[in-house]
mmCIF file of C-alpha atoms and ligand atoms in Angstrom:
data_model
loop_
_atom_site.group_PDB
_atom_site.id
_atom_site.type_symbol
_atom_site.label_atom_id
_atom_site.label_comp_id
_atom_site.label_asym_id
_atom_site.label_seq_id
_atom_site.Cartn_x
_atom_site.Cartn_y
_atom_site.Cartn_z
ATOM 1 C CA UNK A 1 129.567 73.970 83.967
ATOM 2 C CA UNK A 2 128.273 77.048 85.711
ATOM 3 C CA UNK A 3 128.021 80.264 83.735
ATOM 4 C CA UNK A 4 127.410 83.844 84.776
ATOM 5 C CA UNK A 5 124.640 86.026 83.380
ATOM 6 C CA UNK A 6 123.240 89.465 84.055
ATOM 7 C CA UNK A 7 119.566 90.423 84.115
ATOM 8 C CA UNK A 8 117.534 93.471 85.091
ATOM 9 C CA UNK A 9 114.503 92.732 87.207
ATOM 10 C CA UNK A 10 112.037 93.400 90.006
ATOM 11 C CA UNK A 11 111.622 91.074 92.997
ATOM 12 C CA UNK A 12 108.052 89.716 93.128
ATOM 13 C CA UNK A 13 108.294 87.528 96.236
ATOM 14 C CA UNK A 14 110.744 85.899 98.610
ATOM 15 C CA UNK A 15 110.826 82.872 100.843
ATOM 16 C CA UNK A 16 113.329 81.497 103.301
ATOM 17 C CA UNK A 17 115.135 78.328 102.310
ATOM 18 C CA UNK A 18 116.775 76.078 104.880
ATOM 19 C CA UNK A 19 118.331 78.077 107.670
ATOM 20 C CA UNK A 20 120.269 80.802 105.995
ATOM 21 C CA UNK A 21 119.306 80.905 102.314
ATOM 22 C CA UNK A 22 116.459 82.723 100.626
ATOM 23 C CA UNK A 23 114.644 82.247 97.312
ATOM 24 C CA UNK A 24 113.660 85.291 95.286
ATOM 25 C CA UNK A 25 111.116 85.213 92.497
ATOM 26 C CA UNK A 26 112.269 87.942 90.083
ATOM 27 C CA UNK A 27 110.462 89.292 87.018
ATOM 28 C CA UNK A 28 113.365 89.966 84.638
ATOM 29 C CA UNK A 29 113.220 91.973 81.453
ATOM 30 C CA UNK A 30 115.315 89.400 79.590
ATOM 31 C CA UNK A 31 114.030 85.997 80.745
ATOM 32 C CA UNK A 32 110.611 86.491 82.332
ATOM 33 C CA UNK A 33 110.081 85.229 85.872
ATOM 34 C CA UNK A 34 113.160 83.517 87.310
ATOM 35 C CA UNK A 35 113.679 81.893 90.718
ATOM 36 C CA UNK A 36 117.040 82.906 92.154
ATOM 37 C CA UNK A 37 118.718 81.648 95.296
ATOM 38 C CA UNK A 38 120.608 83.958 97.655
ATOM 39 C CA UNK A 39 123.061 81.993 99.768
ATOM 40 C CA UNK A 40 123.330 82.895 103.429
ATOM 41 C CA UNK A 41 126.952 81.907 103.974
ATOM 42 C CA UNK A 42 129.859 84.357 104.175
ATOM 43 C CA UNK A 43 127.529 87.236 105.055
ATOM 44 C CA UNK A 44 126.384 87.138 101.438
ATOM 45 C CA UNK A 45 122.682 87.515 102.194
ATOM 46 C CA UNK A 46 123.266 90.467 104.519
ATOM 47 C CA UNK A 47 125.105 92.198 101.708
ATOM 48 C CA UNK A 48 122.475 91.436 99.060
ATOM 49 C CA UNK A 49 119.202 91.870 100.878
ATOM 50 C CA UNK A 50 119.089 95.653 101.311
ATOM 51 C CA UNK A 51 118.629 95.806 97.522
ATOM 52 C CA UNK A 52 116.043 93.057 97.433
ATOM 53 C CA UNK A 53 113.623 93.681 100.290
ATOM 54 C CA UNK A 54 111.918 96.828 98.992
ATOM 55 C CA UNK A 55 110.351 97.246 95.521
ATOM 56 C CA UNK A 56 113.127 98.367 93.148
ATOM 57 C CA UNK A 57 114.640 97.862 89.716
ATOM 58 C CA UNK A 58 117.807 95.868 90.223
ATOM 59 C CA UNK A 59 120.637 94.495 88.093
ATOM 60 C CA UNK A 60 121.310 90.887 89.040
ATOM 61 C CA UNK A 61 124.560 89.006 88.453
ATOM 62 C CA UNK A 62 123.583 85.361 88.535
ATOM 63 C CA UNK A 63 125.478 82.074 88.483
ATOM 64 C CA UNK A 64 123.524 79.659 86.341
ATOM 65 C CA UNK A 65 124.400 76.345 88.005
ATOM 66 C CA UNK A 66 123.259 72.814 87.286
ATOM 67 C CA UNK A 67 120.476 72.958 89.845
ATOM 68 C CA UNK A 68 119.823 76.579 90.731
ATOM 69 C CA UNK A 69 120.378 80.129 89.637
ATOM 70 C CA UNK A 70 122.347 81.712 92.467
ATOM 71 C CA UNK A 71 122.663 85.458 92.975
ATOM 72 C CA UNK A 72 126.322 86.517 92.940
ATOM 73 C CA UNK A 73 125.754 90.272 93.169
ATOM 74 C CA UNK A 74 123.236 93.077 92.757
ATOM 75 C CA UNK A 75 123.166 96.756 91.782
ATOM 76 C CA UNK A 76 120.074 98.789 92.527
ATOM 77 C CA UNK A 77 119.280 100.818 89.404
ATOM 78 C CA UNK A 78 116.179 102.563 90.631
ATOM 79 C CA UNK A 79 114.546 103.082 94.007
ATOM 80 C CA UNK A 80 111.016 104.368 94.726
ATOM 81 C CA UNK A 81 111.404 106.525 97.845
ATOM 82 C CA UNK A 82 107.828 107.886 97.914
ATOM 83 C CA UNK A 83 106.491 104.336 97.830
ATOM 84 C CA UNK A 84 108.756 103.301 100.715
ATOM 85 C CA UNK A 85 107.636 106.272 102.802
ATOM 86 C CA UNK A 86 103.878 105.661 102.564
ATOM 87 C CA UNK A 87 102.226 102.467 103.877
ATOM 88 C CA UNK A 88 99.218 102.686 101.533
ATOM 89 C CA UNK A 89 101.346 103.060 98.409
ATOM 90 C CA UNK A 90 103.803 100.389 99.541
ATOM 91 C CA UNK A 91 100.880 98.000 100.063
ATOM 92 C CA UNK A 92 99.525 98.851 96.612
ATOM 93 C CA UNK A 93 102.884 98.055 94.990
ATOM 94 C CA UNK A 94 103.237 94.837 96.988
ATOM 95 C CA UNK A 95 99.756 93.757 95.891
ATOM 96 C CA UNK A 96 100.653 94.234 92.225
ATOM 97 C CA UNK A 97 103.911 92.303 92.715
ATOM 98 C CA UNK A 98 101.921 89.480 94.306
ATOM 99 C CA UNK A 99 99.346 89.383 91.477
ATOM 100 C CA UNK A 100 102.182 89.313 88.934
ATOM 101 C CA UNK A 101 103.804 86.439 90.811
ATOM 102 C CA UNK A 102 100.686 84.274 91.017
ATOM 103 C CA UNK A 103 99.449 85.269 87.529
ATOM 104 C CA UNK A 104 102.563 84.184 85.609
ATOM 105 C CA UNK A 105 104.568 81.049 84.900
ATOM 106 C CA UNK A 106 108.386 80.939 85.167
ATOM 107 C CA UNK A 107 110.828 81.409 82.299
ATOM 108 C CA UNK A 108 108.426 82.965 79.798
ATOM 109 C CA UNK A 109 110.048 86.127 78.481
ATOM 110 C CA UNK A 110 107.555 88.974 78.277
ATOM 111 C CA UNK A 111 108.953 92.495 77.802
ATOM 112 C CA UNK A 112 105.405 93.950 77.719
ATOM 113 C CA UNK A 113 104.625 92.559 81.150
ATOM 114 C CA UNK A 114 107.927 93.866 82.489
ATOM 115 C CA UNK A 115 107.114 97.337 81.103
ATOM 116 C CA UNK A 116 103.641 97.207 82.674
ATOM 117 C CA UNK A 117 105.185 96.598 86.089
ATOM 118 C CA UNK A 118 107.706 99.426 85.612
ATOM 119 C CA UNK A 119 104.850 101.776 84.631
ATOM 120 C CA UNK A 120 102.963 100.668 87.726
ATOM 121 C CA UNK A 121 105.918 101.460 90.010
ATOM 122 C CA UNK A 122 106.366 104.855 88.344
ATOM 123 C CA UNK A 123 102.659 105.728 88.614
ATOM 124 C CA UNK A 124 102.380 104.791 92.282
ATOM 125 C CA UNK A 125 105.636 106.630 93.034
ATOM 126 C CA UNK A 126 104.210 109.811 91.488
ATOM 127 C CA UNK A 127 100.700 109.520 92.942
ATOM 128 C CA UNK A 128 99.735 111.512 95.993
ATOM 129 C CA UNK A 129 98.366 109.595 98.989
ATOM 130 C CA UNK A 130 95.277 107.655 97.896
ATOM 131 C CA UNK A 131 92.204 106.190 99.550
ATOM 132 C CA UNK A 132 91.667 102.433 99.967
ATOM 133 C CA UNK A 133 88.804 102.700 97.509
ATOM 134 C CA UNK A 134 90.981 104.303 94.810
ATOM 135 C CA UNK A 135 93.789 101.829 95.529
ATOM 136 C CA UNK A 136 91.375 98.950 94.926
ATOM 137 C CA UNK A 137 90.217 100.482 91.655
ATOM 138 C CA UNK A 138 93.817 100.959 90.485
ATOM 139 C CA UNK A 139 94.738 97.398 91.419
ATOM 140 C CA UNK A 140 91.724 96.156 89.444
ATOM 141 C CA UNK A 141 93.124 97.984 86.411
ATOM 142 C CA UNK A 142 96.496 96.321 86.975
ATOM 143 C CA UNK A 143 94.806 92.903 87.160
ATOM 144 C CA UNK A 144 92.884 93.543 83.904
ATOM 145 C CA UNK A 145 96.038 94.581 82.041
ATOM 146 C CA UNK A 146 97.920 91.600 83.490
ATOM 147 C CA UNK A 147 95.133 89.239 82.357
ATOM 148 C CA UNK A 148 95.304 90.756 78.875
ATOM 149 C CA UNK A 149 99.083 90.233 78.658
ATOM 150 C CA UNK A 150 98.971 86.615 79.853
ATOM 151 C CA UNK A 151 96.399 85.792 77.169
ATOM 152 C CA UNK A 152 93.029 86.242 78.876
ATOM 153 C CA UNK A 153 91.871 89.597 77.562
ATOM 154 C CA UNK A 154 88.162 89.656 78.377
ATOM 155 C CA UNK A 155 85.684 90.339 75.572
ATOM 156 C CA UNK A 156 83.755 93.489 76.562
ATOM 157 C CA UNK A 157 81.981 94.567 73.377
ATOM 158 C CA UNK A 158 80.976 91.589 71.231
ATOM 159 C CA UNK A 159 78.889 88.637 72.367
ATOM 160 C CA UNK A 160 81.148 85.610 73.031
ATOM 161 C CA UNK A 161 78.688 83.396 71.196
ATOM 162 C CA UNK A 162 77.150 85.212 68.203
ATOM 163 C CA UNK A 163 79.917 87.880 67.906
ATOM 164 C CA UNK A 164 77.381 90.711 67.495
ATOM 165 C CA UNK A 165 77.823 93.958 69.433
ATOM 166 C CA UNK A 166 76.045 93.785 72.785
ATOM 167 C CA UNK A 167 73.287 96.294 73.572
ATOM 168 C CA UNK A 168 73.152 98.230 76.859
ATOM 169 C CA UNK A 169 71.308 96.262 79.530
ATOM 170 C CA UNK A 170 70.882 93.193 77.307
ATOM 171 C CA UNK A 171 73.827 90.938 78.143
ATOM 172 C CA UNK A 172 75.371 88.869 80.925
ATOM 173 C CA UNK A 173 78.917 88.205 82.208
ATOM 174 C CA UNK A 174 80.668 84.826 82.047
ATOM 175 C CA UNK A 175 84.164 84.905 83.599
ATOM 176 C CA UNK A 176 85.262 81.389 82.688
ATOM 177 C CA UNK A 177 84.340 81.851 79.033
ATOM 178 C CA UNK A 178 85.917 85.298 79.248
ATOM 179 C CA UNK A 179 83.484 88.190 78.854
ATOM 180 C CA UNK A 180 79.992 89.253 77.799
ATOM 181 C CA UNK A 181 77.246 87.221 76.149
ATOM 182 C CA UNK A 182 74.088 88.760 74.677
ATOM 183 C CA UNK A 183 70.662 88.078 76.149
ATOM 184 C CA UNK A 184 69.322 86.298 73.102
ATOM 185 C CA UNK A 185 72.230 83.811 73.130
ATOM 186 C CA UNK A 186 71.636 83.163 76.845
ATOM 187 C CA UNK A 187 67.908 82.630 76.187
ATOM 188 C CA UNK A 188 68.665 80.397 73.231
ATOM 189 C CA UNK A 189 71.022 78.055 75.120
ATOM 190 C CA UNK A 190 70.385 78.325 78.836
ATOM 191 C CA UNK A 191 72.316 75.183 79.658
ATOM 192 C CA UNK A 192 75.510 76.468 78.066
ATOM 193 C CA UNK A 193 75.247 79.881 79.768
ATOM 194 C CA UNK A 194 73.677 79.001 83.088
ATOM 195 C CA UNK A 195 76.679 80.386 85.000
ATOM 196 C CA UNK A 196 76.418 83.822 83.329
ATOM 197 C CA UNK A 197 75.804 86.662 85.804
ATOM 198 C CA UNK A 198 74.140 90.058 85.617
ATOM 199 C CA UNK A 199 76.482 93.018 85.124
ATOM 200 C CA UNK A 200 75.390 96.677 84.984
ATOM 201 C CA UNK A 201 76.309 98.986 82.122
ATOM 202 C CA UNK A 202 78.137 101.227 84.610
ATOM 203 C CA UNK A 203 80.313 98.371 85.900
ATOM 204 C CA UNK A 204 81.065 97.244 82.334
ATOM 205 C CA UNK A 205 82.194 100.803 81.546
ATOM 206 C CA UNK A 206 84.551 100.718 84.539
ATOM 207 C CA UNK A 207 86.015 97.405 83.324
ATOM 208 C CA UNK A 208 86.563 98.819 79.830
ATOM 209 C CA UNK A 209 88.177 101.900 81.340
ATOM 210 C CA UNK A 210 90.409 99.881 83.671
ATOM 211 C CA UNK A 211 91.576 97.675 80.822
ATOM 212 C CA UNK A 212 92.235 100.325 78.187
ATOM 213 C CA UNK A 213 93.234 103.563 79.943
ATOM 214 C CA UNK A 214 96.595 104.368 81.548
ATOM 215 C CA UNK A 215 97.222 103.911 85.259
ATOM 216 C CA UNK A 216 97.347 107.683 85.759
ATOM 217 C CA UNK A 217 93.839 107.978 84.221
ATOM 218 C CA UNK A 218 92.471 105.540 86.825
ATOM 219 C CA UNK A 219 92.677 108.368 89.355
ATOM 220 C CA UNK A 220 89.899 110.246 87.517
ATOM 221 C CA UNK A 221 86.583 108.332 87.431
ATOM 222 C CA UNK A 222 84.063 109.048 90.146
ATOM 223 C CA UNK A 223 83.630 105.769 92.025
ATOM 224 C CA UNK A 224 80.119 104.724 93.038
ATOM 225 C CA UNK A 225 80.050 101.954 95.662
ATOM 226 C CA UNK A 226 77.610 99.589 93.955
ATOM 227 C CA UNK A 227 79.355 99.804 90.573
ATOM 228 C CA UNK A 228 82.732 99.402 92.204
ATOM 229 C CA UNK A 229 81.568 96.214 93.948
ATOM 230 C CA UNK A 230 80.419 94.770 90.642
ATOM 231 C CA UNK A 231 83.690 95.813 88.995
ATOM 232 C CA UNK A 232 85.705 93.985 91.659
ATOM 233 C CA UNK A 233 83.537 90.887 91.487
ATOM 234 C CA UNK A 234 83.959 90.733 87.714
ATOM 235 C CA UNK A 235 87.761 91.246 87.826
ATOM 236 C CA UNK A 236 88.161 88.710 90.627
ATOM 237 C CA UNK A 237 86.045 86.157 88.764
ATOM 238 C CA UNK A 238 88.451 86.495 85.815
ATOM 239 C CA UNK A 239 91.508 85.980 88.042
ATOM 240 C CA UNK A 240 89.962 82.942 89.739
ATOM 241 C CA UNK A 241 89.115 81.465 86.319
ATOM 242 C CA UNK A 242 92.438 82.119 84.561
ATOM 243 C CA UNK A 243 95.399 82.666 86.918
ATOM 244 C CA UNK A 244 97.703 79.668 87.487
ATOM 245 C CA UNK A 245 97.360 80.319 91.251
ATOM 246 C CA UNK A 246 94.111 81.647 92.725
ATOM 247 C CA UNK A 247 94.428 84.819 94.847
ATOM 248 C CA UNK A 248 93.789 84.193 98.549
ATOM 249 C CA UNK A 249 92.390 87.692 99.140
ATOM 250 C CA UNK A 250 89.908 89.866 97.327
ATOM 251 C CA UNK A 251 91.359 93.012 95.772
ATOM 252 C CA UNK A 252 89.509 95.227 98.237
ATOM 253 C CA UNK A 253 90.673 93.218 101.243
ATOM 254 C CA UNK A 254 94.232 93.363 99.900
ATOM 255 C CA UNK A 255 94.083 97.170 99.686
ATOM 256 C CA UNK A 256 92.619 97.786 103.150
ATOM 257 C CA UNK A 257 94.887 99.500 105.597
ATOM 258 C CA UNK A 258 93.643 98.716 109.063
HETATM 259 ZN ZN1 ZN B 301 74.972 86.584 71.217
#
């Protein structure tokens, strides 16, 4: 028998279903990521969608049926008007929603992840207009925190192999194994570590900063092009290695307003 439940969540993505229906992927506080169907009949979709098309925190009333969860009603709890009014900030929010969608599996409750996304919305809402370069750096920080929450926190201080602290300039980066490996371990077992890449101390500092500091702090560091490129390559290599779905775009491409 169908039952009704209520959940608070943020729409991550949407796709049309048959002629008139639409699926919404919603990150809920209570149940993790849930796919919900909005039925098109009886002008239902037209009534629901204004609350679901722009990034927002929404209360969902959902009929839990045998086959699908169907949206019966919505209340918008919180809107983000500054995000809606600025294309660069809207794009930045949409990029984070997309990464959250492809980086997570359904029905795994994770209040920490939900809070991270709320913090993200609040930070971008309060930020003044930002450059593409800064947007890319911020999104990299979001990706690092997301990776940490889903269980792939990269190791940035101790060698993955011998567990000793790495020395400046004397280590390499291995995304699939998840972090840094010291030079003597690489030299000792070149076959095992052949895929390890060079990474500068400056880029490693940016990765540490992006992972550990708040979103608001990400507005501070001076960004040098070469270090930023390395930072993005390292973050993207982690996403490609560990996300359930591989991102189609690079972070910088995703943040470019043409
Ligand atoms: Zn080592």
